[in-house]
Tab-separated table of C-alpha atoms and ligand atoms in Angstrom:
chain	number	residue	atom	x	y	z
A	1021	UNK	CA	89.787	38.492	150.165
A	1022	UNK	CA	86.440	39.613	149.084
A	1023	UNK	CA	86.348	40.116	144.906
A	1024	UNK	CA	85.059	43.578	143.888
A	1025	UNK	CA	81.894	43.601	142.470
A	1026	UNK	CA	81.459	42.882	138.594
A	1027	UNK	CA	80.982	46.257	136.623
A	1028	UNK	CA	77.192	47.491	135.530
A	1029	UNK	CA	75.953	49.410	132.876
A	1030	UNK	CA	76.333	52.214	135.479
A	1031	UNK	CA	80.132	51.994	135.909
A	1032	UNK	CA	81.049	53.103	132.377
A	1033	UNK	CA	80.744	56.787	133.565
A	1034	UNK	CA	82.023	58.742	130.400
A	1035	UNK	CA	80.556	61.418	128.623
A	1036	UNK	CA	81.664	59.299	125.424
A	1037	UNK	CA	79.174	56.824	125.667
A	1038	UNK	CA	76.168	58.398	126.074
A	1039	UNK	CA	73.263	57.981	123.395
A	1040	UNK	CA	74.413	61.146	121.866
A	1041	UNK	CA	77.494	59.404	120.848
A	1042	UNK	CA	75.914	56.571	120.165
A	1043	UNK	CA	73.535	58.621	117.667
A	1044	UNK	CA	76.253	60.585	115.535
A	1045	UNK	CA	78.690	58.176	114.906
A	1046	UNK	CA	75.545	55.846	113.882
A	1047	UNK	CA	74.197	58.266	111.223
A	1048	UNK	CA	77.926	58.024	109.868
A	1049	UNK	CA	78.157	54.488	110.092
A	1050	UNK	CA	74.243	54.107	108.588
A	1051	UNK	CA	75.403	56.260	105.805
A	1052	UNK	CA	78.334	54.187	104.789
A	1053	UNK	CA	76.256	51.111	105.088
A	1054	UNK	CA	73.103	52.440	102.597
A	1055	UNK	CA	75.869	53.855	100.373
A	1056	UNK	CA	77.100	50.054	100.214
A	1057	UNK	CA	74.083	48.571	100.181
A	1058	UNK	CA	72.826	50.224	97.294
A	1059	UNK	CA	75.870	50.166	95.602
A	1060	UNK	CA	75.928	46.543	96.274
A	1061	UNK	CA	72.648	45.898	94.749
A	1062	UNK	CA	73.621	47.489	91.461
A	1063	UNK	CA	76.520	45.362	91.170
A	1064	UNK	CA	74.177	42.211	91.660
A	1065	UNK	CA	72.070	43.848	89.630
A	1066	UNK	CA	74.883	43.381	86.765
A	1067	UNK	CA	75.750	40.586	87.024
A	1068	UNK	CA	72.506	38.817	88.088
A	1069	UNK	CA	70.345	41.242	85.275
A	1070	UNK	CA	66.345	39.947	85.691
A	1071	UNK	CA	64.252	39.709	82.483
A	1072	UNK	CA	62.442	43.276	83.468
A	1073	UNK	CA	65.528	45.120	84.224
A	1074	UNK	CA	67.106	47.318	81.558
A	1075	UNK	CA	70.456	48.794	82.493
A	1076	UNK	CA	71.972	51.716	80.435
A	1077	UNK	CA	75.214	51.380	78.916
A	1078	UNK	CA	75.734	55.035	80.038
A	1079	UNK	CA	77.278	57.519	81.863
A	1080	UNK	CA	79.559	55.067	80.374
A	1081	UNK	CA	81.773	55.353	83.960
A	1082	UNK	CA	79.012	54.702	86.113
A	1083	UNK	CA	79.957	51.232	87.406
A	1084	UNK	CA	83.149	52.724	88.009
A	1085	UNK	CA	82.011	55.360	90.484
A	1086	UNK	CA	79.707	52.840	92.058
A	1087	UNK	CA	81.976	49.811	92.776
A	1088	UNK	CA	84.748	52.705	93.763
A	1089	UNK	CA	82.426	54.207	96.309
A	1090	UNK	CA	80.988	50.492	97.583
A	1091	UNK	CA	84.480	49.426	98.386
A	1092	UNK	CA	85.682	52.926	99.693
A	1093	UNK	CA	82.412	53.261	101.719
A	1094	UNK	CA	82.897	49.482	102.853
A	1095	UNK	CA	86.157	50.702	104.211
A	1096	UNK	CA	85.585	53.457	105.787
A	1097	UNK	CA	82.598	51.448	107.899
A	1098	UNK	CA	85.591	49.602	109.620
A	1099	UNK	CA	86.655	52.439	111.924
A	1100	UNK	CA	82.938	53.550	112.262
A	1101	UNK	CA	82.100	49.910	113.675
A	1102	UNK	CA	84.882	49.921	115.701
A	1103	UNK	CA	83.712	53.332	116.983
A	1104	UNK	CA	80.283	52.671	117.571
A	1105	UNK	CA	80.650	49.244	119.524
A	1106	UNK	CA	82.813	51.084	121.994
A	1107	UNK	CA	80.771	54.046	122.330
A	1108	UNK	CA	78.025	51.531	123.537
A	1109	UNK	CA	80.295	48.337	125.015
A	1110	UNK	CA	78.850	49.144	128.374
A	1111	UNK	CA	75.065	47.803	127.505
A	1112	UNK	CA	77.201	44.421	127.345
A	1113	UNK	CA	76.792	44.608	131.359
A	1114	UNK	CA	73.352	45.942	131.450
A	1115	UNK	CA	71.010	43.420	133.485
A	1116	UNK	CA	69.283	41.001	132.155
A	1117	UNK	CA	65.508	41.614	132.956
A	1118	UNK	CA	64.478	39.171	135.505
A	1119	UNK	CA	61.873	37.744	135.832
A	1120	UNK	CA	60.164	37.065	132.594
A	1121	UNK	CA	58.040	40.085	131.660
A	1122	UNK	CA	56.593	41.492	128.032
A	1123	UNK	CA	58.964	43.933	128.553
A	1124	UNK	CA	62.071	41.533	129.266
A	1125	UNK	CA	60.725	39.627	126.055
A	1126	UNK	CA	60.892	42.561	124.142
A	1127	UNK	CA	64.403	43.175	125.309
A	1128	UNK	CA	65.581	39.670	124.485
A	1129	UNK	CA	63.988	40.781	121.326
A	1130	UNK	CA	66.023	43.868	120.970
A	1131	UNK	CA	69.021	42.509	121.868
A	1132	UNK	CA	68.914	39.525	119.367
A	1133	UNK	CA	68.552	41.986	116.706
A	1134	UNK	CA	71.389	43.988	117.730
A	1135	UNK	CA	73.522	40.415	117.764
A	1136	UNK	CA	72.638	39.423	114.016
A	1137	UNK	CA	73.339	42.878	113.010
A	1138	UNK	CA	76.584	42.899	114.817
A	1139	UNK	CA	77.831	39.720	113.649
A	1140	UNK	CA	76.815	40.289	110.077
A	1141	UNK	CA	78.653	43.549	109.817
A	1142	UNK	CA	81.330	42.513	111.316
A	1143	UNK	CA	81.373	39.885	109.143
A	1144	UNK	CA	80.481	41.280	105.949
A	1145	UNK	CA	83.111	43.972	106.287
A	1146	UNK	CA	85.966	41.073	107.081
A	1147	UNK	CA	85.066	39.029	104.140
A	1148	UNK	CA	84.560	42.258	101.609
A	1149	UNK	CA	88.190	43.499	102.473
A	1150	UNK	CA	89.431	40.310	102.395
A	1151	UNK	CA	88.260	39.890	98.894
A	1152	UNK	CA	89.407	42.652	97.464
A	1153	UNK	CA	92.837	41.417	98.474
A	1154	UNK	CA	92.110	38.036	96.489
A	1155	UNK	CA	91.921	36.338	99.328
A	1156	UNK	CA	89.059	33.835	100.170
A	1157	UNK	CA	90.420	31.555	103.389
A	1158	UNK	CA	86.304	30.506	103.841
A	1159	UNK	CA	84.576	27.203	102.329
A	1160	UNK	CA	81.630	28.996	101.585
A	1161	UNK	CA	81.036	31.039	97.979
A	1162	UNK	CA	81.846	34.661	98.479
A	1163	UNK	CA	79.034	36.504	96.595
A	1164	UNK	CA	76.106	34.726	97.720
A	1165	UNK	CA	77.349	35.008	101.378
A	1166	UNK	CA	77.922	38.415	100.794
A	1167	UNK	CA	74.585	39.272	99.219
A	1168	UNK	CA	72.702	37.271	101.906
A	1169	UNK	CA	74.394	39.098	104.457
A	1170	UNK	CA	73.718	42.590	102.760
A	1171	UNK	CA	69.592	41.879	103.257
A	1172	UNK	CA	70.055	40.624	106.763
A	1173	UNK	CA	71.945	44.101	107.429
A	1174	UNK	CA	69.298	45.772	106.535
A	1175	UNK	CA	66.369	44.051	108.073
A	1176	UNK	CA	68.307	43.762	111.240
A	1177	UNK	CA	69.490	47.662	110.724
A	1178	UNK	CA	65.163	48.718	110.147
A	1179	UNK	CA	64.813	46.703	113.352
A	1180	UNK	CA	67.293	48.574	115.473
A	1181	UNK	CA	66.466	51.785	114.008
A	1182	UNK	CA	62.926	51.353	114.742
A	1183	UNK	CA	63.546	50.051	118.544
A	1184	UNK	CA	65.724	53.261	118.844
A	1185	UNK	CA	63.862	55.747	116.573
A	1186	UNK	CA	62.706	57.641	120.474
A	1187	UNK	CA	66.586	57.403	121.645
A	1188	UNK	CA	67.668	58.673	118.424
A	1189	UNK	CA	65.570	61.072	118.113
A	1190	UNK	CA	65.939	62.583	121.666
A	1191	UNK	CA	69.887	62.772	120.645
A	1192	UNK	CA	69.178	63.960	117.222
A	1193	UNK	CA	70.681	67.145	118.004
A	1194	UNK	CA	73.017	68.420	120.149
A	1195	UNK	CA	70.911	69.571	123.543
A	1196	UNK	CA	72.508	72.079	126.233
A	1197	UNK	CA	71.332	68.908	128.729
A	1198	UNK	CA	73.912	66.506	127.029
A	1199	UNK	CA	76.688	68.863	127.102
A	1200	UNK	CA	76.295	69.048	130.681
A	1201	UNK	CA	75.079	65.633	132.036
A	1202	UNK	CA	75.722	62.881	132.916
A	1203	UNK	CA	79.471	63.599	133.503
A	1204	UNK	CA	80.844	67.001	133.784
A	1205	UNK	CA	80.907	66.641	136.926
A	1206	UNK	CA	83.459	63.763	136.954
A	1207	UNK	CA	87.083	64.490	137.808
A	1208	UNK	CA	88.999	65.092	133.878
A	1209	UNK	CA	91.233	61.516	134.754
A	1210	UNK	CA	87.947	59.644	133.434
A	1211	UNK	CA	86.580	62.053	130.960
A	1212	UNK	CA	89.897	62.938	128.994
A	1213	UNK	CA	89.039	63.131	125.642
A	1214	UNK	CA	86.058	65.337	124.934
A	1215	UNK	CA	83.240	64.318	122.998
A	1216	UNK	CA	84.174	66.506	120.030
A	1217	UNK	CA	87.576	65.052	120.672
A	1218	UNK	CA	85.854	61.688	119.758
A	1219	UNK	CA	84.233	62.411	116.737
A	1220	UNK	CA	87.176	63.966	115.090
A	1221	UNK	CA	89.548	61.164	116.167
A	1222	UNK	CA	87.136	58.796	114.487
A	1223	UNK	CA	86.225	61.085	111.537
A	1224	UNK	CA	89.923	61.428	111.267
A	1225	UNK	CA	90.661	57.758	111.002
A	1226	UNK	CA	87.341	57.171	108.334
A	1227	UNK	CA	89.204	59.788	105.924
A	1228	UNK	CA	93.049	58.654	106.887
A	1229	UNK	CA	91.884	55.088	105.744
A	1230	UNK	CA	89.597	56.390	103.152
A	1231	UNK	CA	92.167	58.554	100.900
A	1232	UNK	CA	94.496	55.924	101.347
A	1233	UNK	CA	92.730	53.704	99.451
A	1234	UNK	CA	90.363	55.344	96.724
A	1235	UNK	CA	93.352	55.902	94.835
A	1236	UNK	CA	92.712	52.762	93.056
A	1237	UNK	CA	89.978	53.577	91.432
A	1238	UNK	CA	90.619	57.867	91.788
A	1239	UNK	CA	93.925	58.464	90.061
A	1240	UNK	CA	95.023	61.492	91.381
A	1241	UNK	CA	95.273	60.329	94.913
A	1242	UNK	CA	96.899	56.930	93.695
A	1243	UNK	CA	100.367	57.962	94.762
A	1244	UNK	CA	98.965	57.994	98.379
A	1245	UNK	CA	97.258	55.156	98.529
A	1246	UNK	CA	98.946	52.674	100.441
A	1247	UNK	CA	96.052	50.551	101.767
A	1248	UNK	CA	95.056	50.195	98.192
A	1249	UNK	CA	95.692	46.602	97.311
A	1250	UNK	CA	96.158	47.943	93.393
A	1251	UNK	CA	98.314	50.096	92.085
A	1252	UNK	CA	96.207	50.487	88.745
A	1253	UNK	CA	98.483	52.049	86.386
A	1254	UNK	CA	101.008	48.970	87.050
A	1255	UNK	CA	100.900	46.255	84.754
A	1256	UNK	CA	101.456	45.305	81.007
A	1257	UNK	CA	100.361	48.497	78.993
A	1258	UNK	CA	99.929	50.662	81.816
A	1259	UNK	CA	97.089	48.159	82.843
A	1260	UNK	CA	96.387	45.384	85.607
A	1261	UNK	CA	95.945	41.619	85.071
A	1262	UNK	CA	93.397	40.206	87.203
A	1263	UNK	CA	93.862	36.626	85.475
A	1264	UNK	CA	97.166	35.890	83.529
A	1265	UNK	CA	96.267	33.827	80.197
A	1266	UNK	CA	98.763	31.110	82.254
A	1267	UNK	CA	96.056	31.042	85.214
A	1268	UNK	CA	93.581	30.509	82.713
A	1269	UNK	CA	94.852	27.917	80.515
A	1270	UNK	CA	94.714	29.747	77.305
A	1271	UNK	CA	98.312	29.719	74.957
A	1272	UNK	CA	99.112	32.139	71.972
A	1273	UNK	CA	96.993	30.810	69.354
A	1274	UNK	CA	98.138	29.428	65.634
A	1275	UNK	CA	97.731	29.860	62.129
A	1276	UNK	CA	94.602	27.947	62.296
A	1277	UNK	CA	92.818	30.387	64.587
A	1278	UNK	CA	89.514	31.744	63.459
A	1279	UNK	CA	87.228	34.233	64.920
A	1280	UNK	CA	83.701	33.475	64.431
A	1281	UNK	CA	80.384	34.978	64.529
A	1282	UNK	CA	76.748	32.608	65.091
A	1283	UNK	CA	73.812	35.077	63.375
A	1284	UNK	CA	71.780	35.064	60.921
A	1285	UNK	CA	74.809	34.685	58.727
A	1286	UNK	CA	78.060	32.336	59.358
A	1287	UNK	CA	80.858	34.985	59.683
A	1288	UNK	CA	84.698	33.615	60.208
A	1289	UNK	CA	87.941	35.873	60.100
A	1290	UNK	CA	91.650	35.351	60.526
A	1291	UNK	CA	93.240	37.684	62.589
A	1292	UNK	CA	94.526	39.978	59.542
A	1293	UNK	CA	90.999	40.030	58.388
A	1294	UNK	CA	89.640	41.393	62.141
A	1295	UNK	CA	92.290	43.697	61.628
A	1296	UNK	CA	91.060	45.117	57.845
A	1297	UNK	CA	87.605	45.617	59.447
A	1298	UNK	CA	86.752	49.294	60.363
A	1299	UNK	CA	88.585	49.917	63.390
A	1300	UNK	CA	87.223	52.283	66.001
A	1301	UNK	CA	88.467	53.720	69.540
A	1302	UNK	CA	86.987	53.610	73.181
A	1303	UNK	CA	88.395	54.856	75.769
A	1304	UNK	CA	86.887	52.795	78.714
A	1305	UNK	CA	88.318	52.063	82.145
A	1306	UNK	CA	88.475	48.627	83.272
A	1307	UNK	CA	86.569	48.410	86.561
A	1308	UNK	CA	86.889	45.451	88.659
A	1309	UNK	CA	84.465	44.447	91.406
A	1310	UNK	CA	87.241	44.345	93.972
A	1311	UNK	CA	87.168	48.291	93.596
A	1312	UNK	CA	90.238	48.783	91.495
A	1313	UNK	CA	89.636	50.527	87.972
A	1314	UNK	CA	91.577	52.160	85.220
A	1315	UNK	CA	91.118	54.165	81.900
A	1316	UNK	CA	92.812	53.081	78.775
A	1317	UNK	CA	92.566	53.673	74.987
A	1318	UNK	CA	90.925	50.477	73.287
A	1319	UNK	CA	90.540	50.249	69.136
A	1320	UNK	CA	89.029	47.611	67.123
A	1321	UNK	CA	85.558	46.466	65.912
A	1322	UNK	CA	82.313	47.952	66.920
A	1323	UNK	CA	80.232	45.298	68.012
A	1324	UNK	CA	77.085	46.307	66.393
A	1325	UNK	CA	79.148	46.079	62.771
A	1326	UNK	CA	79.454	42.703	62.968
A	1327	UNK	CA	75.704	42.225	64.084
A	1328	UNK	CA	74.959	44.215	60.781
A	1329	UNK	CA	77.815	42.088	58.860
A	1330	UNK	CA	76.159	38.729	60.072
A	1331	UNK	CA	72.301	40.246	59.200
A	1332	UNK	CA	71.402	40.265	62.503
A	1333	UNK	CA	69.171	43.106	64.405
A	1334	UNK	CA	70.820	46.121	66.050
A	1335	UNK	CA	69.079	45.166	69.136
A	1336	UNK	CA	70.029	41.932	69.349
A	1337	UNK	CA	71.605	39.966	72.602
A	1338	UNK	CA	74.919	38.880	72.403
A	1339	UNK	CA	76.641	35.643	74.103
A	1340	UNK	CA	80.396	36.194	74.195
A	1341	UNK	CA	82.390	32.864	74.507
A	1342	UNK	CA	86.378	32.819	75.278
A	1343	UNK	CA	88.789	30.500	74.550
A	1344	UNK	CA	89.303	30.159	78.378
A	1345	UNK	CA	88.066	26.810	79.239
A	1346	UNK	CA	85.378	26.620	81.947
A	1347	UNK	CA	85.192	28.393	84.768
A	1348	UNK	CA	82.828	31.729	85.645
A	1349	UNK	CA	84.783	33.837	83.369
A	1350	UNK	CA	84.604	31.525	80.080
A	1351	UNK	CA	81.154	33.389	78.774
A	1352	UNK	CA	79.180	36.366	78.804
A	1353	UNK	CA	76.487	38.418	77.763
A	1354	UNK	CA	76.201	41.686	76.179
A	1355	UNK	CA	72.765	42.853	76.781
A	1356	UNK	CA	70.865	44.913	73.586
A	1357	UNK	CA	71.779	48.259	75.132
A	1358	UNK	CA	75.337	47.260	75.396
A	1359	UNK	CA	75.833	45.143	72.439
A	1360	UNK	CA	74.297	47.990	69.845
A	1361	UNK	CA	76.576	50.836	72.054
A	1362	UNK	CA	78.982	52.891	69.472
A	1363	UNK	CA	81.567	52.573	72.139
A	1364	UNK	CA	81.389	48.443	72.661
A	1365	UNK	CA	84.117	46.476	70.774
A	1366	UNK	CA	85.680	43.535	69.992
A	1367	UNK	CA	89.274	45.393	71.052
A	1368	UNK	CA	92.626	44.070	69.270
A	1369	UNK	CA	94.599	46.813	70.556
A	1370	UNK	CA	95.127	48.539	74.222
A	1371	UNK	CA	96.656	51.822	74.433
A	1372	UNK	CA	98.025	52.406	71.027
A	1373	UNK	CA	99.829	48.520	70.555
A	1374	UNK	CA	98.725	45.296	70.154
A	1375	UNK	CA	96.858	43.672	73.199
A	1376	UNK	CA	99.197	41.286	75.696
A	1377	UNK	CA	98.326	38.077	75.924
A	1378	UNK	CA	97.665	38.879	79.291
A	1379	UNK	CA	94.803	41.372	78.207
A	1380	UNK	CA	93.138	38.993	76.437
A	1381	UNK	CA	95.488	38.953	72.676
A	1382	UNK	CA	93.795	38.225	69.892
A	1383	UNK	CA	90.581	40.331	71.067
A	1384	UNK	CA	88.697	40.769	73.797
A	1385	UNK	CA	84.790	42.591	74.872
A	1386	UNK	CA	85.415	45.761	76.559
A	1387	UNK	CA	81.921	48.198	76.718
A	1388	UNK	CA	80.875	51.171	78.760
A	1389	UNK	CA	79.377	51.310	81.937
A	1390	UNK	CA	80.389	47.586	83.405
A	1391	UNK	CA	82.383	45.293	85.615
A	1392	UNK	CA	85.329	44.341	85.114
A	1393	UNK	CA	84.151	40.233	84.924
A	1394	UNK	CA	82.070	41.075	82.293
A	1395	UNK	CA	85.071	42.269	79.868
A	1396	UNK	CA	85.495	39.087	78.944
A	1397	UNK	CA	89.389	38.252	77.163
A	1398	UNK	CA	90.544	35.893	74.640
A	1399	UNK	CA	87.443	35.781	72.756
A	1400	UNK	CA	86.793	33.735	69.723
A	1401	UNK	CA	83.211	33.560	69.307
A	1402	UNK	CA	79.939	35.445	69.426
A	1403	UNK	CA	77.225	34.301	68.914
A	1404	UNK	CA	73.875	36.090	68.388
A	1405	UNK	CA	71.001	35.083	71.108
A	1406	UNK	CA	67.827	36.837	69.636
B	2190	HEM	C1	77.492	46.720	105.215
B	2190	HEM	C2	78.401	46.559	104.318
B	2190	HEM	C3	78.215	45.965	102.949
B	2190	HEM	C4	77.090	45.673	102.247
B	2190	HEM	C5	75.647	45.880	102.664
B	2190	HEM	C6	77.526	45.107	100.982
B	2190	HEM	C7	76.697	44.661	99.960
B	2190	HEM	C8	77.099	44.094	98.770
B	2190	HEM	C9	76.246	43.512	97.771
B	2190	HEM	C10	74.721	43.433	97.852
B	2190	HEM	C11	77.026	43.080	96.738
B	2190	HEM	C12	76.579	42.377	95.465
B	2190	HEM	C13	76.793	40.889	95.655
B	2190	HEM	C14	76.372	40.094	94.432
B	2190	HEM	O1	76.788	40.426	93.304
B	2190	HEM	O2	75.608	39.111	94.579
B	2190	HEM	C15	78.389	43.394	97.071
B	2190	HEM	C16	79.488	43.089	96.280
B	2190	HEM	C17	80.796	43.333	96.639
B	2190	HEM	N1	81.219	43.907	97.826
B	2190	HEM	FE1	80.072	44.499	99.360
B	2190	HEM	N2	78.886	45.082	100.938
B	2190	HEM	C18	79.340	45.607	102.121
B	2190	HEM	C19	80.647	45.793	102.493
B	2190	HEM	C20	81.742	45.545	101.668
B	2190	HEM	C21	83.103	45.825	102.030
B	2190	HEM	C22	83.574	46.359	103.359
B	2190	HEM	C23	83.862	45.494	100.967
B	2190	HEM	C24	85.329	45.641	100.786
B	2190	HEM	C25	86.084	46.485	101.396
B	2190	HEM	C26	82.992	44.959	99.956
B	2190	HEM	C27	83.401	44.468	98.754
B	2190	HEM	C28	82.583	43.955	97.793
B	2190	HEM	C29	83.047	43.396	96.544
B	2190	HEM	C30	84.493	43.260	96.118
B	2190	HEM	C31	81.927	43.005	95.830
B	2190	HEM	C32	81.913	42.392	94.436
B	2190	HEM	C33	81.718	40.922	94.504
B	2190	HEM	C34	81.732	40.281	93.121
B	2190	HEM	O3	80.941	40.705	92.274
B	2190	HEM	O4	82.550	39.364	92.893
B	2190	HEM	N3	81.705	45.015	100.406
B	2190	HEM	N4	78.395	44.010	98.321
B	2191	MTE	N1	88.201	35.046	79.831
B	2191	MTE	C1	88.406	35.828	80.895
B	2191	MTE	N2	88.093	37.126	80.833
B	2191	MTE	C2	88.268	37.955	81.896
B	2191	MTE	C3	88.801	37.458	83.102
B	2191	MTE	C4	89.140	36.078	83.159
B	2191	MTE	O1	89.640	35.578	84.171
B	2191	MTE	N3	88.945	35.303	82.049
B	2191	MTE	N4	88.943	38.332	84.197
B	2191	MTE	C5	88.002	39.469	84.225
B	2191	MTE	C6	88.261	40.424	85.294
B	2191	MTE	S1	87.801	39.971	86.856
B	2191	MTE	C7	88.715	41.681	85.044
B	2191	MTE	S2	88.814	42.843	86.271
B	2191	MTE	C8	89.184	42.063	83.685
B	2191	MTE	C9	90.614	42.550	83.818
B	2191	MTE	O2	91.137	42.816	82.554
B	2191	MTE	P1	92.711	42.995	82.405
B	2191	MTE	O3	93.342	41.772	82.982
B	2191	MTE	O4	92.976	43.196	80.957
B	2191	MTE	O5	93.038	44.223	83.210
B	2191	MTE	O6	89.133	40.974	82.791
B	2191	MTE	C10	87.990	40.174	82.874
B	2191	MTE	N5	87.948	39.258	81.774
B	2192	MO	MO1	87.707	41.911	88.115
């Protein structure tokens, strides 16, 4: 019995994946991509804050919005992919130039470039989602994978767009020649779904996934959003816990416990003696990297008081230590612009009671415009860097 011959580029005769395809659901995809990227990079950016960079400590929601709209964008780039690598699966049977040429060089070329971006997307999305879920089944470190991966995106993505840029352009916009060729003229069995068809199913399954799951960081669409790993009004005091105090080794503490601040000036307090200290309020969401934020009503000490009480500058740097021992959580800086912010405290109190243990009891940072790692809990110590 004679085999039938192995399908070519050629055989994959539908309207649907033709470079017109190809080109709008890519400009939807690109978009969600350079809305992650650049999201990305500002989260680096906080956490990873070179000498020359100044971040503001306002719109004090910023880092909300942008780590909402890096996961939700990151999200919504799962259908997309999927979309796009069907729309142009059939250049998987193209043939492979033969014999060596510049021109079959430049095709290897091409389609190495298409490979690495392929496999890092695919890749980068899969280990994002899986993190926001808490889950990390890989040996290697999450964020430096996932910032390595970010850059090769983009060089690979400059190198594909620029290979393209005469396909894409030709496809731009919608020609009367692309409504009509290749395929009208098959029988409907193989065309079936139209191209508009196409880009509403997949448009349609972008936002179905998409307000499904902002609602942990938007709340008015949280009672909807059931691929939302968070719900973030659930916890203790209508709040979250990333990290219990019990997952981080830290107890109630005892009579003995002192907060203290390294300045200029020695300070040390007992926890009555935080609390006869002007108190003020912030209201401040928490907003975790994995996407998930919340508001709530914080009131205790302003930061930039107890700089003043300890003699130190407004401006000064501030290295907050927690009782936590070890680990990447234990410490962290309050830049000048964050440090001297009205709304930056030492918070003893979390939506009008005393914090949980859970929240960080006696006192934790919480200050505008940051992520939710940087809030560190169950401080005891400041101490005054410059
Ligand atoms: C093309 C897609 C993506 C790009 C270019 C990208 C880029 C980045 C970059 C540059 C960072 C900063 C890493 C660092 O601090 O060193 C980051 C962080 C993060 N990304 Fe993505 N990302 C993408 C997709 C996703 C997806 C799909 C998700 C989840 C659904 C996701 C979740 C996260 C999370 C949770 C962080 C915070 C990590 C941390 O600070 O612990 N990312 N991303
Ligand atoms: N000392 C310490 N502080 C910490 C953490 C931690 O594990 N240890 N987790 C951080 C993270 S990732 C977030 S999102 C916030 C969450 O605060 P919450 O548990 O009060 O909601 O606390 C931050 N502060
Ligand atoms: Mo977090």
């Amino acid at each position: 019995m004679k085999l039938p011959a192995p399908p070519t580029e050629k055989s994959f005769r539908s309207p649907l994946h033709h470079p017109r395809v190809a080109t709008v659901i890519g400009r939807w995809l690109a978009t969600a991509v350079v809305i992650c990227f650049l999201t990305g990079l500002y989260s680096h950016f906080q956490q990873h804050t070179p000498g020359w960079l100044h971040i503001p400590s306002r719109p004090a929601e910023l880092y909300r919005v942008t780590q909402g709209l890096h996961v939700l964008s990151g999200t919504i780039a799962v259908p997309l992919l999927v979309a796009k690598l069907w729309t142009v699966y059939p250049k998987l049977f193209a043939k492979l130039p033969w014999p060596p040429s510049r021109k079959a060089l430049e095709n290897v070329l091409e389609r190495g470039s298409i490979l690495v971006l392929v496999a890092a997307m695919a890749l980068e999305l899969f280990i994002g989602f899986l993190n926001t879920l808490q889950w990390y089944p890989w040996p290697f470190p999450f964020k430096e994978t996932h910032y390595a991966l970010a850059w090769i995106i983009v060089g690979a993505l400059f190198v594909h767009l620029a290979v393209k840029l005469p396909l894409i352009r030709a496809n731009w916009r919608r020609t009367s020649a692309d409504r009509t060729a290749p395929a009208e003229s098959l029988p409907p069995a193989i065309t079936g779904l139209t191209r508009r068809g196409l880009f509403r199913t997949v448009a349609g399954a972008a936002t179905l996934v998409g307000i499904t799951s902002v609602g942990q960081s938007a709340p008015a669409l949280g009672p909807i959003a059931v691929l939302a790993p968070r719900k973030p009004n659930v916890g203790p005091q209508g709040l979250p816990v990333n990290r219990t105090a019990e997952a981080a080794g830290v107890t109630a503490i005892d009579a003995d416990w002192r907060f203290t601040v390294k300045g200029p000036q020695q300070l040390s307090y007992t926890l009555d003696d935080l609390r006869t200290l002007p108190q003020n309020r912030s209201d401040l969401p928490i907003a975790c990297v994995e996407g998930w934020s919340q508001g709530a009503r914080w009131e205790g000490i302003r930061i930039r008081d107890l700089l003043q009480l300890c003699g130190a500058r407004a401006d000064s740097r501030v290295r907050v230590v927690s009782m936590e021992k070890g680990g990447f959580y234990a410490t962290s800086e309050l830049p000048p612009e964050f440090a001297h912010d009205p709304l930056t405290l030492l918070a003893l109190r979390l939506n009008g009671t005393e914090l949980a243990l859970d929240h960080g009891f006696p006192a934790r940072i919480i200050a505008p415009n940051r992520p939710g790692v940087l809030q560190t809990k169950w401080v005891h110590r400041l101490e005054v860097i410059t």
